[in-house]
PDB file of C-alpha atoms in Angstrom:
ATOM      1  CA  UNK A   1       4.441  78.926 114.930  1.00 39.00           C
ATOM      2  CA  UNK A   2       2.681  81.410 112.928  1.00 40.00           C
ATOM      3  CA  UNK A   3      -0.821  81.051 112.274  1.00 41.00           C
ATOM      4  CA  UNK A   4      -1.089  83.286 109.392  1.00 44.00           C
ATOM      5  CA  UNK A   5      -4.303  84.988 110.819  1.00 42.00           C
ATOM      6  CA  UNK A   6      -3.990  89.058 112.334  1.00 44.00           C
ATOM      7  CA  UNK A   7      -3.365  89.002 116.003  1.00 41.00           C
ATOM      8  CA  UNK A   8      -7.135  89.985 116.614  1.00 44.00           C
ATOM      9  CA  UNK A   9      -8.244  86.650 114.991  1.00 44.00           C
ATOM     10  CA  UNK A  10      -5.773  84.809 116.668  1.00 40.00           C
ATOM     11  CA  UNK A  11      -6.938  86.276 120.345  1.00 42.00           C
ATOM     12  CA  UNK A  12     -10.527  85.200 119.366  1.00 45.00           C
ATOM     13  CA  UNK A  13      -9.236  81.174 118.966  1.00 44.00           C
ATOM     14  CA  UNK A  14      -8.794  81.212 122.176  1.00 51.00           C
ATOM     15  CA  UNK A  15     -10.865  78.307 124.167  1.00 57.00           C
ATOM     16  CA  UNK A  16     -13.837  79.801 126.043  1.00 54.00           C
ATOM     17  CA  UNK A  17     -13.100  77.286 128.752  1.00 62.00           C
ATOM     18  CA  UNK A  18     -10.666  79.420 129.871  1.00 64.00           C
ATOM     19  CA  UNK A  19     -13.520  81.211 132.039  1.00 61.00           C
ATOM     20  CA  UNK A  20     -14.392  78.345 133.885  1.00 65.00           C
ATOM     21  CA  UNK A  21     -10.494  77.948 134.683  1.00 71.00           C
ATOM     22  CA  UNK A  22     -10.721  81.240 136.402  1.00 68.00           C
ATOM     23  CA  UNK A  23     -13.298  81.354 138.352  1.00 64.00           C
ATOM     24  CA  UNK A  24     -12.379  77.719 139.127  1.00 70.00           C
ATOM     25  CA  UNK A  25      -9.223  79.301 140.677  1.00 73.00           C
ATOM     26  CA  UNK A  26     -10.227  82.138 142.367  1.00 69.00           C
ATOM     27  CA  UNK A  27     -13.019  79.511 144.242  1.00 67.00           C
ATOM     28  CA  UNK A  28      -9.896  76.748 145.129  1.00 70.00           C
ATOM     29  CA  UNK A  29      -7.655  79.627 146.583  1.00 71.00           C
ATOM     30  CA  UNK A  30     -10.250  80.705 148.704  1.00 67.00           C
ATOM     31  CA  UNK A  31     -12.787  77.213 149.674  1.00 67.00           C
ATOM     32  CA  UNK A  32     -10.146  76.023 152.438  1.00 64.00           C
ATOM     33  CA  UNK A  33      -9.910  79.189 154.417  1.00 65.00           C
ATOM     34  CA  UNK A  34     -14.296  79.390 154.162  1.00 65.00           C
ATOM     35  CA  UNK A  35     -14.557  75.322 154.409  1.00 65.00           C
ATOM     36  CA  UNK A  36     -14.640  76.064 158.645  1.00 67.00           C
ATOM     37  CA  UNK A  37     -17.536  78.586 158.378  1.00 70.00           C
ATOM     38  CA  UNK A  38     -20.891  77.335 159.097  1.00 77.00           C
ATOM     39  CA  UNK A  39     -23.345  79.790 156.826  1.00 80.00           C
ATOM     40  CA  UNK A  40     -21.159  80.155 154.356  1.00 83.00           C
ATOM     41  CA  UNK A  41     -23.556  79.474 150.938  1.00 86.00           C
ATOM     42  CA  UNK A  42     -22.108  79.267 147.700  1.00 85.00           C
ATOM     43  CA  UNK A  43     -24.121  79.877 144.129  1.00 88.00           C
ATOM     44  CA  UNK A  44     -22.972  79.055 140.760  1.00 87.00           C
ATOM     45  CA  UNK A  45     -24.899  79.415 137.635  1.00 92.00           C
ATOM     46  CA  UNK A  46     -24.151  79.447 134.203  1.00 91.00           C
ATOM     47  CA  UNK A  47     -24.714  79.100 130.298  1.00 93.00           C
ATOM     48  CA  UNK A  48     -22.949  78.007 127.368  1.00 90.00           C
ATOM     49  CA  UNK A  49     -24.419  78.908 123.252  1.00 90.00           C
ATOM     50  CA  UNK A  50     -22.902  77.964 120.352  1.00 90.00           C
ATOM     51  CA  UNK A  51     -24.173  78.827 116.736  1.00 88.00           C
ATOM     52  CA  UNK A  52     -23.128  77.875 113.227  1.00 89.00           C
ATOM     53  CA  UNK A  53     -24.390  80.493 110.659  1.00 84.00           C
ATOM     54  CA  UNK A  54     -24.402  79.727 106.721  1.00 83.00           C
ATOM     55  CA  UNK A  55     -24.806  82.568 103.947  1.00 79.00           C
ATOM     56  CA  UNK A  56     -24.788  80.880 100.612  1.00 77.00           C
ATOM     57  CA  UNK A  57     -25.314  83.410  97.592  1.00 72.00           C
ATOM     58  CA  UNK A  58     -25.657  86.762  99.311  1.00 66.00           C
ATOM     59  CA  UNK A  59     -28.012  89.060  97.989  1.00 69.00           C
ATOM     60  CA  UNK A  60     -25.885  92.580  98.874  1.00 65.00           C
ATOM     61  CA  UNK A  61     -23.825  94.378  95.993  1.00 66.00           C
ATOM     62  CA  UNK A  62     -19.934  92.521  95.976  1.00 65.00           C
ATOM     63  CA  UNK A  63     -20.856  90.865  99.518  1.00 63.00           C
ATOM     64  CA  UNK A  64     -18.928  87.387  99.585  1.00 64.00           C
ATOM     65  CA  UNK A  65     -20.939  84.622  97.468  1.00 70.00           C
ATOM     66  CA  UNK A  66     -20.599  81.821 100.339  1.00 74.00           C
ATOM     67  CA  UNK A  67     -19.413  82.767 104.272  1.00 79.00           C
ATOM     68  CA  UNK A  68     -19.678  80.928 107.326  1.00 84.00           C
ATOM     69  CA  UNK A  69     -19.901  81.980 111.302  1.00 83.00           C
ATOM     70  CA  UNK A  70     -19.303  79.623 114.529  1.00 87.00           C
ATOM     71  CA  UNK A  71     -20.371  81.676 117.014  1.00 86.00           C
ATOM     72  CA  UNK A  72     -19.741  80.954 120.925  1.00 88.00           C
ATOM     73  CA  UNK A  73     -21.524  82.380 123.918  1.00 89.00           C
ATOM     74  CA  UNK A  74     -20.303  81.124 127.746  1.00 89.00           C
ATOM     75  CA  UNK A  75     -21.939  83.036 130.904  1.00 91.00           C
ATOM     76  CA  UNK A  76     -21.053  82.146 134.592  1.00 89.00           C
ATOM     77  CA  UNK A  77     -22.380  83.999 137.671  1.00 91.00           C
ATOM     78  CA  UNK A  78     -21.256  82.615 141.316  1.00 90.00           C
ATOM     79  CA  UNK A  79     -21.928  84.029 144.539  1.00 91.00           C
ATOM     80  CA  UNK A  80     -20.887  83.776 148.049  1.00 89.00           C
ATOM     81  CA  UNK A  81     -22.519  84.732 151.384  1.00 90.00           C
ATOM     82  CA  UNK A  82     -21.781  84.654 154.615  1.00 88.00           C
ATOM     83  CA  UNK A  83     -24.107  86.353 157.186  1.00 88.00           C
ATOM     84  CA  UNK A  84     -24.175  90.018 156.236  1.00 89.00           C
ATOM     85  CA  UNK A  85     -21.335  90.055 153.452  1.00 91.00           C
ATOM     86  CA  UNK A  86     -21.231  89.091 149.795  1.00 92.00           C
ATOM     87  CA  UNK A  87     -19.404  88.895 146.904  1.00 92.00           C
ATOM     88  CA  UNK A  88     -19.994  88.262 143.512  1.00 92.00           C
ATOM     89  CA  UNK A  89     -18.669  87.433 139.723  1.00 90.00           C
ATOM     90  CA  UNK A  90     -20.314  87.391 136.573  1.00 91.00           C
ATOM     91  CA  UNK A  91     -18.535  87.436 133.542  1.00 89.00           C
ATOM     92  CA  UNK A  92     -19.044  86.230 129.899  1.00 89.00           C
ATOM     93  CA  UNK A  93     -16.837  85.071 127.152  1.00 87.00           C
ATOM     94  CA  UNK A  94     -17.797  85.492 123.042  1.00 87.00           C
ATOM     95  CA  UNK A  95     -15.886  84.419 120.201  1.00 85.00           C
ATOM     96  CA  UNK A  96     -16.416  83.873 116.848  1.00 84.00           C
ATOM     97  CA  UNK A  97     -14.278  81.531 114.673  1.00 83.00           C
ATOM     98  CA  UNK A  98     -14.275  80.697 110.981  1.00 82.00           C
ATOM     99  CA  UNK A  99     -15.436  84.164 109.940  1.00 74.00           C
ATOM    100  CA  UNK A 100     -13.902  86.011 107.302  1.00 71.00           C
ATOM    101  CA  UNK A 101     -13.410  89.940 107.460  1.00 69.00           C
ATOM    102  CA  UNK A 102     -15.862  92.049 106.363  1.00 67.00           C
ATOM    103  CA  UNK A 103     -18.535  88.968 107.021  1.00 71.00           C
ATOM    104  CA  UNK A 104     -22.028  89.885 107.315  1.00 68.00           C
ATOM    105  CA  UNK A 105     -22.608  87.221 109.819  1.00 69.00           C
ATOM    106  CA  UNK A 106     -22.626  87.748 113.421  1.00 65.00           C
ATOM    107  CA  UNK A 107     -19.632  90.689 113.547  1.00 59.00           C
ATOM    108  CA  UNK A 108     -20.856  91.638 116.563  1.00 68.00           C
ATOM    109  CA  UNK A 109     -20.260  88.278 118.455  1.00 65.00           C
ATOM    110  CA  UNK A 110     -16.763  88.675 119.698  1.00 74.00           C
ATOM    111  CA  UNK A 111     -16.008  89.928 123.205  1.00 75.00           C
ATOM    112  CA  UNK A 112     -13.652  87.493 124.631  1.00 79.00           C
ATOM    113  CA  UNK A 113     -13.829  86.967 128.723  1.00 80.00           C
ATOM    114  CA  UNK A 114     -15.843  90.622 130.021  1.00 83.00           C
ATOM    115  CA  UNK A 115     -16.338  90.690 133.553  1.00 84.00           C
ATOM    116  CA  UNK A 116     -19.865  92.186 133.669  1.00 88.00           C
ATOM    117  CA  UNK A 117     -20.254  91.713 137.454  1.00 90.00           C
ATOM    118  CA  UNK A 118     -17.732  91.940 140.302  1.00 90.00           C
ATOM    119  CA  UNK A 119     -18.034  93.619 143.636  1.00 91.00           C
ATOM    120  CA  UNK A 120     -18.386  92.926 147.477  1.00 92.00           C
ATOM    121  CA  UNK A 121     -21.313  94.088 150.210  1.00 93.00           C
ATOM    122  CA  UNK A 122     -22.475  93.950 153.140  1.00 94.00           C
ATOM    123  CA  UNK A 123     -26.434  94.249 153.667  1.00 91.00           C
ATOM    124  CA  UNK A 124     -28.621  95.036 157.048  1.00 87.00           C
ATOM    125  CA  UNK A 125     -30.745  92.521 158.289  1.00 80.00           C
ATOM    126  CA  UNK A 126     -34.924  93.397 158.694  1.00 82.00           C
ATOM    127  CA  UNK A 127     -34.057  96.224 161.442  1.00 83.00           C
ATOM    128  CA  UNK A 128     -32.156  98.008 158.369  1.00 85.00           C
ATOM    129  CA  UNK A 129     -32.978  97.410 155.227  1.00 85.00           C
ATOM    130  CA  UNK A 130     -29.930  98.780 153.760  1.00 88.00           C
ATOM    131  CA  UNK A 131     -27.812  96.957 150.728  1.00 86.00           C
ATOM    132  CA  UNK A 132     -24.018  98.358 150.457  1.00 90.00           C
ATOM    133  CA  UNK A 133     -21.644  97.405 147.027  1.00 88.00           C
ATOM    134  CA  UNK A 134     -18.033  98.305 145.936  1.00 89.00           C
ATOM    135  CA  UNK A 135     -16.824  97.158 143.069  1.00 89.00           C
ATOM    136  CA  UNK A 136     -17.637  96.948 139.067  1.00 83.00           C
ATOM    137  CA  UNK A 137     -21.442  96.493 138.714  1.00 79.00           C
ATOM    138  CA  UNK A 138     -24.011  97.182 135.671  1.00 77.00           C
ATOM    139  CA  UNK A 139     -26.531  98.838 136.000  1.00 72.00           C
ATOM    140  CA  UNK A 140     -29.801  98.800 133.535  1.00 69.00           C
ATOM    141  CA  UNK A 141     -31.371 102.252 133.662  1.00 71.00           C
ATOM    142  CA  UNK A 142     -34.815 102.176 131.953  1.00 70.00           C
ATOM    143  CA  UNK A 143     -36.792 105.172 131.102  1.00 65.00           C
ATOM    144  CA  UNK A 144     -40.469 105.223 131.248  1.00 63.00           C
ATOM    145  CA  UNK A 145     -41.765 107.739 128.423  1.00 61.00           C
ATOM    146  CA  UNK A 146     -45.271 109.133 128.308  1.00 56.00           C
ATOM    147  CA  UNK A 147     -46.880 108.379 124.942  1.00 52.00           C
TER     148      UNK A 147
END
């Protein structure tokens, strides 16, 4: 069944739940084979936005007169340890529904299921204070300027 929307808008109707399904599934695959560890410690975090914008009688030269944005936002972040080794996921999912194109509103919402985070490591203990990671990981770089 065609929805009569552009394959882009159609990708962005997808639910956001279907984050939680994955990680969900990548923790059930592995939790019998780490359910006989003792130490093993498990960390799961996560967010969930949603947003309704309204633009009635827009002020810019042949904008639309009347628009609306639903706006959704989901963030999840687990971790596992186990002595020395680590791994970790963070991803977030944004998607925007009942925008029009060329809306004002929120066009920069959509970026459906990013994995931001997602790497293994092994760290020293207090002898050696060394941290080692493979994987995708962000970095913020700031950079101090003298005024």
């Amino acid at each position: 069944m065609g929805t009569g929307l552009p394959s882009s808008k159609r990708l962005c109707m997808a639910p956001p739940w279907r984050a939680i399904a994955v990680l969900i599934g990548i923790l059930t695959a592995w939790m019998p084979a780490l359910a006989g560890l003792d130490g093993v410690e498990l960390e799961i975090q996560g967010s969930h936005r949603l947003r309704y914008e309204y633009l009635h009688n827009g002020r810019r030269p042949q904008a639309v007169e009347h628009d609306e944005l639903l706006a959704s936002r989901l963030y999840l972040d687990a971790t596992l340890r186990y002595q020395n080794v680590f791994a970790a996921l963070e991803i977030q999912d944004s998607r925007a529904w009942l925008d029009d194109d060329n809306t004002p509103l929120g066009t920069d919402d959509v970026n459906t299921l990013e994995p931001i985070q997602a790497f293994i490591g092994w760290e020293g203990g207090d002898q050696l204070p060394l941290q080692v990671r493979v994987g995708r990981i962000f970095v913020v770089v700031l950079a101090a300027c003298g005024l």
